[in-house]
mmCIF file of C-alpha atoms in Angstrom:
data_model
loop_
_atom_site.group_PDB
_atom_site.id
_atom_site.type_symbol
_atom_site.label_atom_id
_atom_site.label_comp_id
_atom_site.label_asym_id
_atom_site.label_seq_id
_atom_site.Cartn_x
_atom_site.Cartn_y
_atom_site.Cartn_z
ATOM 1 C CA MET W 1 33.722 41.299 -40.660
ATOM 2 C CA SER W 2 33.134 42.789 -44.056
ATOM 3 C CA GLN W 3 35.018 45.830 -45.222
ATOM 4 C CA SER W 4 31.774 47.828 -45.484
ATOM 5 C CA PHE W 5 30.903 46.986 -41.856
ATOM 6 C CA GLU W 6 34.375 48.031 -40.706
ATOM 7 C CA LEU W 7 34.071 51.299 -42.613
ATOM 8 C CA LYS W 8 30.655 51.925 -41.048
ATOM 9 C CA VAL W 9 32.070 51.383 -37.552
ATOM 10 C CA LEU W 10 34.973 53.721 -38.302
ATOM 11 C CA GLU W 11 32.616 56.336 -39.710
ATOM 12 C CA ASP W 12 30.356 56.115 -36.645
ATOM 13 C CA LEU W 13 33.342 56.522 -34.343
ATOM 14 C CA THR W 14 34.670 59.559 -36.186
ATOM 15 C CA LEU W 15 31.306 61.291 -36.565
ATOM 16 C CA ASN W 16 30.427 60.908 -32.891
ATOM 17 C CA THR W 17 33.787 61.555 -31.268
ATOM 18 C CA LYS W 18 32.493 63.440 -28.216
ATOM 19 C CA GLN W 19 30.006 60.692 -27.370
ATOM 20 C CA VAL W 20 32.594 57.983 -28.054
ATOM 21 C CA GLN W 21 35.085 59.710 -25.741
ATOM 22 C CA ASP W 22 32.457 60.251 -23.017
ATOM 23 C CA ASP W 23 31.396 56.598 -23.219
ATOM 24 C CA LEU W 24 35.018 55.450 -23.076
ATOM 25 C CA LEU W 25 35.754 57.605 -20.020
ATOM 26 C CA GLU W 26 32.637 56.255 -18.287
ATOM 27 C CA GLU W 27 33.767 52.683 -18.978
ATOM 28 C CA ILE W 28 37.332 53.364 -17.796
ATOM 29 C CA LEU W 29 36.049 54.951 -14.591
ATOM 30 C CA ARG W 30 33.532 52.158 -14.003
ATOM 31 C CA VAL W 31 36.254 49.527 -14.292
ATOM 32 C CA ASN W 32 38.963 51.413 -12.392
ATOM 33 C CA ALA W 33 37.192 53.617 -9.797
ATOM 34 C CA ASN W 34 38.079 51.294 -6.927
ATOM 35 C CA THR W 35 41.774 51.058 -7.676
ATOM 36 C CA GLU W 36 44.046 52.369 -4.970
ATOM 37 C CA TYR W 37 45.316 55.084 -7.320
ATOM 38 C CA LEU W 38 41.885 56.501 -8.241
ATOM 39 C CA ARG W 39 40.389 56.107 -4.760
ATOM 40 C CA HIS W 40 42.703 58.943 -3.657
ATOM 41 C CA PHE W 41 40.810 61.245 -6.018
ATOM 42 C CA LEU W 42 37.357 59.705 -6.450
ATOM 43 C CA HIS W 43 36.728 57.874 -3.157
ATOM 44 C CA GLY W 44 35.232 54.920 -5.064
ATOM 45 C CA SER W 45 32.993 57.031 -7.302
ATOM 46 C CA SER W 46 32.975 56.698 -11.086
ATOM 47 C CA ASP W 47 31.514 60.187 -11.623
ATOM 48 C CA LYS W 48 33.004 61.937 -14.683
ATOM 49 C CA GLU W 49 32.604 65.428 -13.227
ATOM 50 C CA LEU W 50 34.382 64.443 -10.021
ATOM 51 C CA PHE W 51 37.132 62.888 -12.125
ATOM 52 C CA THR W 52 37.678 66.009 -14.247
ATOM 53 C CA LYS W 53 37.655 68.196 -11.132
ATOM 54 C CA ASN W 54 39.955 66.094 -8.950
ATOM 55 C CA VAL W 55 42.339 64.244 -11.258
ATOM 56 C CA LEU W 56 45.034 66.319 -12.882
ATOM 57 C CA VAL W 57 46.963 65.213 -15.949
ATOM 58 C CA ALA W 58 49.401 62.602 -14.675
ATOM 59 C CA THR W 59 52.924 61.897 -15.832
ATOM 60 C CA TYR W 60 54.518 58.480 -15.907
ATOM 61 C CA ASP W 61 56.461 59.428 -12.783
ATOM 62 C CA ASP W 62 53.153 60.053 -10.974
ATOM 63 C CA VAL W 63 51.959 56.478 -11.546
ATOM 64 C CA LYS W 64 55.340 54.741 -11.605
ATOM 65 C CA PRO W 65 55.291 53.785 -7.885
ATOM 66 C CA TYR W 66 51.911 52.071 -8.352
ATOM 67 C CA ILE W 67 53.072 50.246 -11.488
ATOM 68 C CA GLU W 68 56.248 49.095 -9.757
ATOM 69 C CA ARG W 69 54.263 47.752 -6.802
ATOM 70 C CA VAL W 70 52.156 45.587 -9.129
ATOM 71 C CA ALA W 71 55.262 44.530 -11.068
ATOM 72 C CA ASN W 72 56.778 43.449 -7.746
ATOM 73 C CA GLY W 73 53.829 41.192 -6.945
ATOM 74 C CA GLU W 74 51.170 43.337 -5.257
ATOM 75 C CA PRO W 75 47.560 42.873 -6.435
ATOM 76 C CA SER W 76 46.507 44.475 -9.722
ATOM 77 C CA ASN W 77 43.896 46.662 -8.018
ATOM 78 C CA VAL W 78 46.645 49.030 -6.928
ATOM 79 C CA ILE W 79 46.528 50.522 -10.448
ATOM 80 C CA ALA W 80 44.028 48.527 -12.544
ATOM 81 C CA GLY W 81 40.447 47.362 -12.134
ATOM 82 C CA GLU W 82 41.103 44.263 -14.226
ATOM 83 C CA THR W 83 43.841 41.727 -13.520
ATOM 84 C CA VAL W 84 47.186 42.770 -14.971
ATOM 85 C CA THR W 85 48.246 39.879 -17.189
ATOM 86 C CA SER W 86 51.627 41.158 -18.334
ATOM 87 C CA PHE W 87 53.847 44.187 -18.699
ATOM 88 C CA ILE W 88 55.211 45.802 -21.814
ATOM 89 C CA LEU W 89 58.380 47.868 -22.048
ATOM 90 C CA SER W 90 58.722 51.157 -23.858
ATOM 91 C CA SER W 91 61.570 51.622 -26.286
ATOM 92 C CA GLY W 92 63.242 54.167 -24.019
ATOM 93 C CA THR W 93 63.166 56.921 -26.623
ATOM 94 C CA SER W 94 61.407 59.350 -24.272
ATOM 95 C CA GLY W 95 64.043 60.540 -21.845
ATOM 96 C CA GLY W 96 66.305 57.590 -22.544
ATOM 97 C CA LYS W 97 64.801 55.354 -19.854
ATOM 98 C CA LEU W 98 62.704 52.242 -20.344
ATOM 99 C CA LYS W 99 59.224 52.403 -18.867
ATOM 100 C CA ILE W 100 57.004 49.481 -17.924
ATOM 101 C CA PHE W 101 53.272 49.514 -18.595
ATOM 102 C CA PRO W 102 50.775 47.063 -17.112
ATOM 103 C CA VAL W 103 48.358 45.466 -19.573
ATOM 104 C CA ASN W 104 45.285 43.291 -19.193
ATOM 105 C CA LYS W 105 42.705 41.541 -21.341
ATOM 106 C CA ILE W 106 40.931 44.848 -22.103
ATOM 107 C CA PHE W 107 44.163 46.208 -23.596
ATOM 108 C CA PHE W 108 44.454 43.216 -25.920
ATOM 109 C CA GLU W 109 40.751 43.348 -26.851
ATOM 110 C CA ASN W 110 41.108 47.007 -27.801
ATOM 111 C CA LEU W 111 44.320 46.300 -29.681
ATOM 112 C CA THR W 112 42.647 43.651 -31.813
ATOM 113 C CA PHE W 113 39.739 46.034 -32.503
ATOM 114 C CA ILE W 114 42.143 48.482 -34.107
#
């Protein structure tokens, strides 16, 4: 990619932040609506309004049991719509305890985009 193309993409993203965020939420919900975690709130729907109404801000401790189940060998769809390919560890600087985070191909695709 050329530098001018990359700057254009960055400019488009920053000028249209609301639309970018709405599109991203729609994609996240589409991919993850049928996970065990989100089914409790959305009943299989990927509706943004239902999500904002029913899903409160979650802490790590809220999702930790689901993450641990996948880390212990249960299927990825407990917490993720795409197959969990690995786990990363936090540095432990927040509260002094290491945290594990499931990652998948979408995570790595987004990481390389940045």
